[in-house]
Amino acid sequence: AAVARYPDAHCLTLRETIAATLRVAADRLVFGNGSEDLIAIAGRAFLDPGDSVVLSSPTFSVYGDTAAVMGAHVIDVPRRADLTVDVDAVLGALDPATKLLCLCNPNNPTGTMIGRTEFERLCRGAGPHTLIVVDEAYYEYARGIAGYPDSLSFLPEVSARWLVLRTFSKAYGLAGLRVGYGIASDAKVAHQLQSVRSAFNVNHLAQTAAIAAWSDQDHVAPSVAHNAAEMARVDGALRRRGYTPARSATNFLF
């Protein structure tokens, strides 16, 4: 019967569930039809024609697509040979016109991660005019790896505004239902995002499944552990055949 009615436009139950676990204010959370929806929403909320978006390819294509739709310029900083971010080059690309700094960590499609020290350097280098978008779609796979930054603990120290994106599409296995969420630096940023999203962008079944998945961490942990074991096995097999996969902190090898 619930699907005959419009979904909760504010994802209140899901919002309160995640806020309680993460210990953040519920009004700092935003929800989308997958985290890529939230990237597009961030573009609508913060980008004007002529602004700049700094990213580092190869990375998730939606950042550049969003910039193009909004008439912003993409400043694409090439990665190092090992497919990690060239931190000094990215810092050199930041200027007062930089409205979005897109940090995909771990990165799609390379699987490489930005370590804690380099992540902190990048974020401290962004000024108050910039919104740092930290895309942590593969967070559950990376959080147990030594050196992976605890973004929610560190980011309150920086002068820039920020938005950390996470999703139910990867470790939670709900890619077909499209549920992403973001943690904003403050309620003002979250409100600006809310003001340009569509009213019912997360459907009822998706919200219900996300609550159930979030409440079943006993399933997530062994899934992540199994992935790590299989990644190591496949990585070894590829190297024995002469390939050199990038060092991955995700659930795939590049």
mmCIF file of C-alpha atoms in Angstrom:
data_model
loop_
_atom_site.group_PDB
_atom_site.id
_atom_site.type_symbol
_atom_site.label_atom_id
_atom_site.label_comp_id
_atom_site.label_asym_id
_atom_site.label_seq_id
_atom_site.Cartn_x
_atom_site.Cartn_y
_atom_site.Cartn_z
ATOM 1 C CA ALA A 1 0.000 0.000 0.000
ATOM 2 C CA ALA A 2 2.876 2.371 0.715
ATOM 3 C CA VAL A 3 3.922 2.466 -2.946
ATOM 4 C CA ALA A 4 0.566 4.036 -3.842
ATOM 5 C CA ARG A 5 1.649 7.166 -1.992
ATOM 6 C CA TYR A 6 4.431 9.615 -2.649
ATOM 7 C CA PRO A 7 7.660 8.818 -0.768
ATOM 8 C CA ASP A 8 8.906 10.829 2.183
ATOM 9 C CA ALA A 9 10.455 13.808 0.405
ATOM 10 C CA HIS A 10 12.936 14.389 3.231
ATOM 11 C CA CYS A 11 13.917 10.733 3.871
ATOM 12 C CA LEU A 12 13.259 11.388 7.558
ATOM 13 C CA THR A 13 13.641 7.854 8.912
ATOM 14 C CA LEU A 14 16.716 7.131 6.805
ATOM 15 C CA ARG A 15 18.086 10.580 7.699
ATOM 16 C CA GLU A 16 17.701 10.018 11.435
ATOM 17 C CA THR A 17 19.165 6.495 11.197
ATOM 18 C CA ILE A 18 22.328 7.645 9.408
ATOM 19 C CA ALA A 19 22.683 10.819 11.472
ATOM 20 C CA ALA A 20 22.590 8.843 14.709
ATOM 21 C CA THR A 21 25.270 6.399 13.532
ATOM 22 C CA LEU A 22 27.588 9.063 12.099
ATOM 23 C CA ARG A 23 26.886 11.466 14.982
ATOM 24 C CA VAL A 24 26.174 14.388 12.698
ATOM 25 C CA ALA A 25 23.237 16.777 12.738
ATOM 26 C CA ALA A 26 20.372 15.438 10.634
ATOM 27 C CA ASP A 27 20.012 18.787 8.826
ATOM 28 C CA ARG A 28 23.511 18.347 7.350
ATOM 29 C CA LEU A 29 22.453 15.259 5.359
ATOM 30 C CA VAL A 30 21.213 15.278 1.773
ATOM 31 C CA PHE A 31 19.873 12.360 -0.260
ATOM 32 C CA GLY A 32 19.847 11.559 -3.941
ATOM 33 C CA ASN A 33 18.910 9.069 -6.611
ATOM 34 C CA GLY A 34 22.392 7.606 -6.252
ATOM 35 C CA SER A 35 25.390 9.777 -5.367
ATOM 36 C CA GLU A 36 25.713 10.842 -9.016
ATOM 37 C CA ASP A 37 22.391 12.651 -8.570
ATOM 38 C CA LEU A 38 23.992 14.561 -5.703
ATOM 39 C CA ILE A 39 26.941 15.530 -7.916
ATOM 40 C CA ALA A 40 24.515 17.026 -10.428
ATOM 41 C CA ILE A 41 22.641 18.756 -7.599
ATOM 42 C CA ALA A 42 25.914 20.239 -6.318
ATOM 43 C CA GLY A 43 26.577 21.570 -9.808
ATOM 44 C CA ARG A 44 23.180 23.268 -9.963
ATOM 45 C CA ALA A 45 23.596 24.680 -6.472
ATOM 46 C CA PHE A 46 27.134 26.042 -6.713
ATOM 47 C CA LEU A 47 28.265 26.453 -10.335
ATOM 48 C CA ASP A 48 27.790 29.439 -12.621
ATOM 49 C CA PRO A 49 29.056 29.873 -16.194
ATOM 50 C CA GLY A 50 32.756 30.676 -16.138
ATOM 51 C CA ASP A 51 33.471 28.995 -12.804
ATOM 52 C CA SER A 52 36.128 26.293 -12.613
ATOM 53 C CA VAL A 53 35.934 22.672 -11.552
ATOM 54 C CA VAL A 54 39.223 20.970 -10.690
ATOM 55 C CA LEU A 55 39.477 17.188 -11.104
ATOM 56 C CA SER A 56 42.069 14.576 -11.977
ATOM 57 C CA SER A 57 41.417 12.127 -14.813
ATOM 58 C CA PRO A 58 40.858 9.330 -15.267
ATOM 59 C CA THR A 59 38.063 9.773 -12.736
ATOM 60 C CA PHE A 60 34.278 9.571 -12.519
ATOM 61 C CA SER A 61 32.915 11.204 -15.686
ATOM 62 C CA VAL A 62 29.903 12.828 -13.991
ATOM 63 C CA TYR A 63 32.070 15.595 -12.507
ATOM 64 C CA GLY A 64 33.085 16.838 -15.930
ATOM 65 C CA ASP A 65 29.620 16.275 -17.368
ATOM 66 C CA THR A 66 28.078 18.373 -14.604
ATOM 67 C CA ALA A 67 30.565 21.180 -15.188
ATOM 68 C CA ALA A 68 29.772 21.186 -18.919
ATOM 69 C CA VAL A 69 26.016 21.361 -18.315
ATOM 70 C CA MET A 70 26.485 24.357 -16.013
ATOM 71 C CA GLY A 71 28.853 26.162 -18.384
ATOM 72 C CA ALA A 72 31.835 25.820 -16.047
ATOM 73 C CA HIS A 73 35.428 25.170 -17.084
ATOM 74 C CA VAL A 74 37.086 21.849 -16.284
ATOM 75 C CA ILE A 75 40.687 22.001 -15.125
ATOM 76 C CA ASP A 76 41.857 18.417 -15.513
ATOM 77 C CA VAL A 77 45.113 17.631 -13.714
ATOM 78 C CA PRO A 78 46.760 14.473 -15.108
ATOM 79 C CA ARG A 79 47.521 11.659 -12.683
ATOM 80 C CA ARG A 80 50.943 10.218 -11.980
ATOM 81 C CA ALA A 81 52.142 7.125 -13.818
ATOM 82 C CA ASP A 82 50.864 4.917 -10.984
ATOM 83 C CA LEU A 83 47.402 6.539 -11.388
ATOM 84 C CA THR A 84 47.528 8.375 -8.049
ATOM 85 C CA VAL A 85 46.752 12.077 -7.704
ATOM 86 C CA ASP A 86 49.573 14.561 -8.316
ATOM 87 C CA VAL A 87 48.908 16.634 -5.209
ATOM 88 C CA ASP A 88 51.286 19.499 -6.020
ATOM 89 C CA ALA A 89 49.797 19.861 -9.498
ATOM 90 C CA VAL A 90 46.241 19.908 -8.144
ATOM 91 C CA LEU A 91 47.168 22.517 -5.547
ATOM 92 C CA GLY A 92 48.739 24.584 -8.316
ATOM 93 C CA ALA A 93 45.471 24.449 -10.279
ATOM 94 C CA LEU A 94 43.361 25.929 -7.474
ATOM 95 C CA ASP A 95 42.509 29.621 -7.677
ATOM 96 C CA PRO A 96 39.673 31.986 -6.642
ATOM 97 C CA ALA A 97 37.572 30.812 -9.605
ATOM 98 C CA THR A 98 37.611 27.197 -8.369
ATOM 99 C CA LYS A 99 34.084 26.479 -7.205
ATOM 100 C CA LEU A 100 34.336 22.676 -7.012
ATOM 101 C CA LEU A 101 37.322 20.487 -6.172
ATOM 102 C CA CYS A 102 36.354 16.887 -6.954
ATOM 103 C CA LEU A 103 38.247 14.241 -5.000
ATOM 104 C CA CYS A 104 37.099 10.697 -5.739
ATOM 105 C CA ASN A 105 38.571 8.623 -2.921
ATOM 106 C CA PRO A 106 39.062 5.788 -3.668
ATOM 107 C CA ASN A 107 38.969 6.731 -7.313
ATOM 108 C CA ASN A 108 36.681 5.422 -10.027
ATOM 109 C CA PRO A 109 37.880 3.883 -12.376
ATOM 110 C CA THR A 110 41.457 3.364 -11.139
ATOM 111 C CA GLY A 111 40.717 2.129 -7.608
ATOM 112 C CA THR A 112 43.614 4.166 -6.204
ATOM 113 C CA MET A 113 43.207 6.120 -2.999
ATOM 114 C CA ILE A 114 44.469 9.444 -1.676
ATOM 115 C CA GLY A 115 46.309 8.797 1.587
ATOM 116 C CA ARG A 116 45.684 10.766 4.750
ATOM 117 C CA THR A 117 48.619 13.170 4.457
ATOM 118 C CA GLU A 118 47.987 14.026 0.806
ATOM 119 C CA PHE A 119 44.227 14.313 1.389
ATOM 120 C CA GLU A 120 44.794 16.811 4.186
ATOM 121 C CA ARG A 121 47.193 18.853 2.020
ATOM 122 C CA LEU A 122 44.652 19.024 -0.786
ATOM 123 C CA CYS A 123 41.783 20.061 1.454
ATOM 124 C CA ARG A 124 43.804 22.677 3.311
ATOM 125 C CA GLY A 125 44.769 24.143 -0.058
ATOM 126 C CA ALA A 126 41.170 24.909 -1.000
ATOM 127 C CA GLY A 127 39.873 28.339 0.001
ATOM 128 C CA PRO A 128 36.482 29.364 1.406
ATOM 129 C CA HIS A 129 35.179 30.041 -2.120
ATOM 130 C CA THR A 130 35.526 26.334 -3.003
ATOM 131 C CA LEU A 131 33.240 23.394 -2.283
ATOM 132 C CA ILE A 132 35.300 20.220 -1.832
ATOM 133 C CA VAL A 133 33.303 17.249 -3.136
ATOM 134 C CA VAL A 134 34.759 14.092 -1.605
ATOM 135 C CA ASP A 135 33.222 11.132 -3.420
ATOM 136 C CA GLU A 136 33.525 8.117 -1.123
ATOM 137 C CA ALA A 137 31.354 5.661 -3.049
ATOM 138 C CA TYR A 138 33.793 2.867 -2.142
ATOM 139 C CA TYR A 139 34.203 3.983 1.471
ATOM 140 C CA GLU A 140 33.252 0.650 3.025
ATOM 141 C CA TYR A 141 36.031 -1.127 1.117
ATOM 142 C CA ALA A 142 38.686 1.484 1.939
ATOM 143 C CA ARG A 143 38.005 2.477 5.533
ATOM 144 C CA GLY A 144 39.982 -0.438 6.977
ATOM 145 C CA ILE A 145 43.093 0.239 4.869
ATOM 146 C CA ALA A 146 46.026 1.850 6.655
ATOM 147 C CA GLY A 147 46.396 5.501 5.680
ATOM 148 C CA TYR A 148 42.858 6.002 4.365
ATOM 149 C CA PRO A 149 41.688 9.402 5.649
ATOM 150 C CA ASP A 150 38.868 9.794 8.138
ATOM 151 C CA SER A 151 37.324 12.637 6.171
ATOM 152 C CA LEU A 152 34.516 13.451 8.600
ATOM 153 C CA SER A 153 36.986 13.899 11.454
ATOM 154 C CA PHE A 154 39.441 16.020 9.474
ATOM 155 C CA LEU A 155 37.333 18.216 7.179
ATOM 156 C CA PRO A 156 35.874 20.449 9.929
ATOM 157 C CA GLU A 157 39.410 21.848 10.300
ATOM 158 C CA VAL A 158 39.577 23.347 6.780
ATOM 159 C CA SER A 159 38.368 26.743 5.572
ATOM 160 C CA ALA A 160 36.559 25.414 2.491
ATOM 161 C CA ARG A 161 32.989 24.193 2.453
ATOM 162 C CA TRP A 162 32.669 20.478 1.763
ATOM 163 C CA LEU A 163 30.364 17.636 0.840
ATOM 164 C CA VAL A 164 31.214 13.979 1.479
ATOM 165 C CA LEU A 165 29.279 11.606 -0.790
ATOM 166 C CA ARG A 166 28.546 7.963 -0.004
ATOM 167 C CA THR A 167 26.211 5.418 -1.514
ATOM 168 C CA PHE A 168 24.244 2.218 -1.024
ATOM 169 C CA SER A 169 25.211 1.046 -4.540
ATOM 170 C CA LYS A 170 28.501 -0.685 -3.737
ATOM 171 C CA ALA A 171 29.101 -2.580 -0.479
ATOM 172 C CA TYR A 172 25.392 -2.531 0.388
ATOM 173 C CA GLY A 173 24.433 -4.029 -2.977
ATOM 174 C CA LEU A 174 21.525 -1.690 -3.802
ATOM 175 C CA ALA A 175 22.780 -0.223 -7.100
ATOM 176 C CA GLY A 176 19.463 -0.832 -8.859
ATOM 177 C CA LEU A 177 17.474 1.083 -6.246
ATOM 178 C CA ARG A 178 19.650 4.241 -6.490
ATOM 179 C CA VAL A 179 20.263 5.648 -3.016
ATOM 180 C CA GLY A 180 23.097 8.033 -2.266
ATOM 181 C CA TYR A 181 23.641 10.388 0.637
ATOM 182 C CA GLY A 182 25.875 13.322 1.394
ATOM 183 C CA ILE A 183 27.215 14.843 4.593
ATOM 184 C CA ALA A 184 27.611 18.603 4.215
ATOM 185 C CA SER A 185 29.991 20.842 6.141
ATOM 186 C CA ASP A 186 27.049 22.725 7.602
ATOM 187 C CA ALA A 187 23.298 23.094 7.374
ATOM 188 C CA LYS A 188 23.633 26.116 5.061
ATOM 189 C CA VAL A 189 25.388 24.037 2.390
ATOM 190 C CA ALA A 190 22.831 21.256 2.825
ATOM 191 C CA HIS A 191 19.974 23.765 2.451
ATOM 192 C CA GLN A 192 21.481 25.149 -0.750
ATOM 193 C CA LEU A 193 21.602 21.596 -2.131
ATOM 194 C CA GLN A 194 18.063 20.850 -0.987
ATOM 195 C CA SER A 195 16.763 23.968 -2.731
ATOM 196 C CA VAL A 196 17.636 22.672 -6.213
ATOM 197 C CA ARG A 197 16.889 18.940 -5.956
ATOM 198 C CA SER A 198 13.653 17.378 -7.197
ATOM 199 C CA ALA A 199 11.149 16.827 -4.400
ATOM 200 C CA PHE A 200 10.882 13.023 -4.532
ATOM 201 C CA ASN A 201 14.311 11.972 -5.768
ATOM 202 C CA VAL A 202 14.546 8.865 -3.527
ATOM 203 C CA ASN A 203 11.626 6.481 -3.901
ATOM 204 C CA HIS A 204 9.875 4.635 -1.075
ATOM 205 C CA LEU A 205 11.282 1.175 -1.808
ATOM 206 C CA ALA A 206 14.794 2.594 -2.013
ATOM 207 C CA GLN A 207 14.450 4.318 1.359
ATOM 208 C CA THR A 208 13.053 1.171 2.979
ATOM 209 C CA ALA A 209 15.834 -1.028 1.553
ATOM 210 C CA ALA A 210 18.531 1.467 2.562
ATOM 211 C CA ILE A 211 17.334 1.462 6.169
ATOM 212 C CA ALA A 212 17.369 -2.348 6.205
ATOM 213 C CA ALA A 213 20.836 -2.494 4.624
ATOM 214 C CA TRP A 214 22.271 0.105 7.008
ATOM 215 C CA SER A 215 20.935 -1.920 9.922
ATOM 216 C CA ASP A 216 22.661 -5.111 8.730
ATOM 217 C CA GLN A 217 26.349 -4.340 9.225
ATOM 218 C CA ASP A 218 26.859 -8.019 10.082
ATOM 219 C CA HIS A 219 26.351 -8.666 6.373
ATOM 220 C CA VAL A 220 28.523 -5.797 5.140
ATOM 221 C CA ALA A 221 31.646 -6.758 7.101
ATOM 222 C CA PRO A 222 32.060 -10.318 5.744
ATOM 223 C CA SER A 223 31.189 -9.101 2.240
ATOM 224 C CA VAL A 224 34.019 -6.571 2.386
ATOM 225 C CA ALA A 225 36.401 -9.172 3.828
ATOM 226 C CA HIS A 226 35.522 -11.662 1.076
ATOM 227 C CA ASN A 227 36.116 -8.964 -1.539
ATOM 228 C CA ALA A 228 39.557 -8.194 -0.098
ATOM 229 C CA ALA A 229 40.570 -11.845 -0.216
ATOM 230 C CA GLU A 230 39.386 -12.288 -3.798
ATOM 231 C CA MET A 231 41.026 -9.013 -4.882
ATOM 232 C CA ALA A 232 44.357 -10.283 -3.588
ATOM 233 C CA ARG A 233 43.914 -13.590 -5.397
ATOM 234 C CA VAL A 234 42.997 -11.971 -8.716
ATOM 235 C CA ASP A 235 45.732 -9.331 -8.366
ATOM 236 C CA GLY A 236 48.318 -12.067 -7.882
ATOM 237 C CA ALA A 237 47.039 -14.052 -10.843
ATOM 238 C CA LEU A 238 47.163 -10.987 -13.102
ATOM 239 C CA ARG A 239 50.715 -10.127 -12.046
ATOM 240 C CA ARG A 240 51.872 -13.678 -12.733
ATOM 241 C CA ARG A 241 50.540 -13.181 -16.267
ATOM 242 C CA GLY A 242 52.532 -9.990 -16.755
ATOM 243 C CA TYR A 243 49.884 -7.376 -15.952
ATOM 244 C CA THR A 244 50.359 -4.564 -13.419
ATOM 245 C CA PRO A 245 47.017 -3.619 -11.860
ATOM 246 C CA ALA A 246 46.814 -0.293 -10.052
ATOM 247 C CA ARG A 247 46.838 -0.617 -6.270
ATOM 248 C CA SER A 248 43.110 -0.711 -5.538
ATOM 249 C CA ALA A 249 41.191 0.260 -2.410
ATOM 250 C CA THR A 250 37.838 -0.647 -3.972
ATOM 251 C CA ASN A 251 36.054 -3.810 -5.108
ATOM 252 C CA PHE A 252 37.688 -3.894 -8.565
ATOM 253 C CA LEU A 253 41.063 -3.877 -10.300
ATOM 254 C CA PHE A 254 42.109 -1.487 -13.082
#
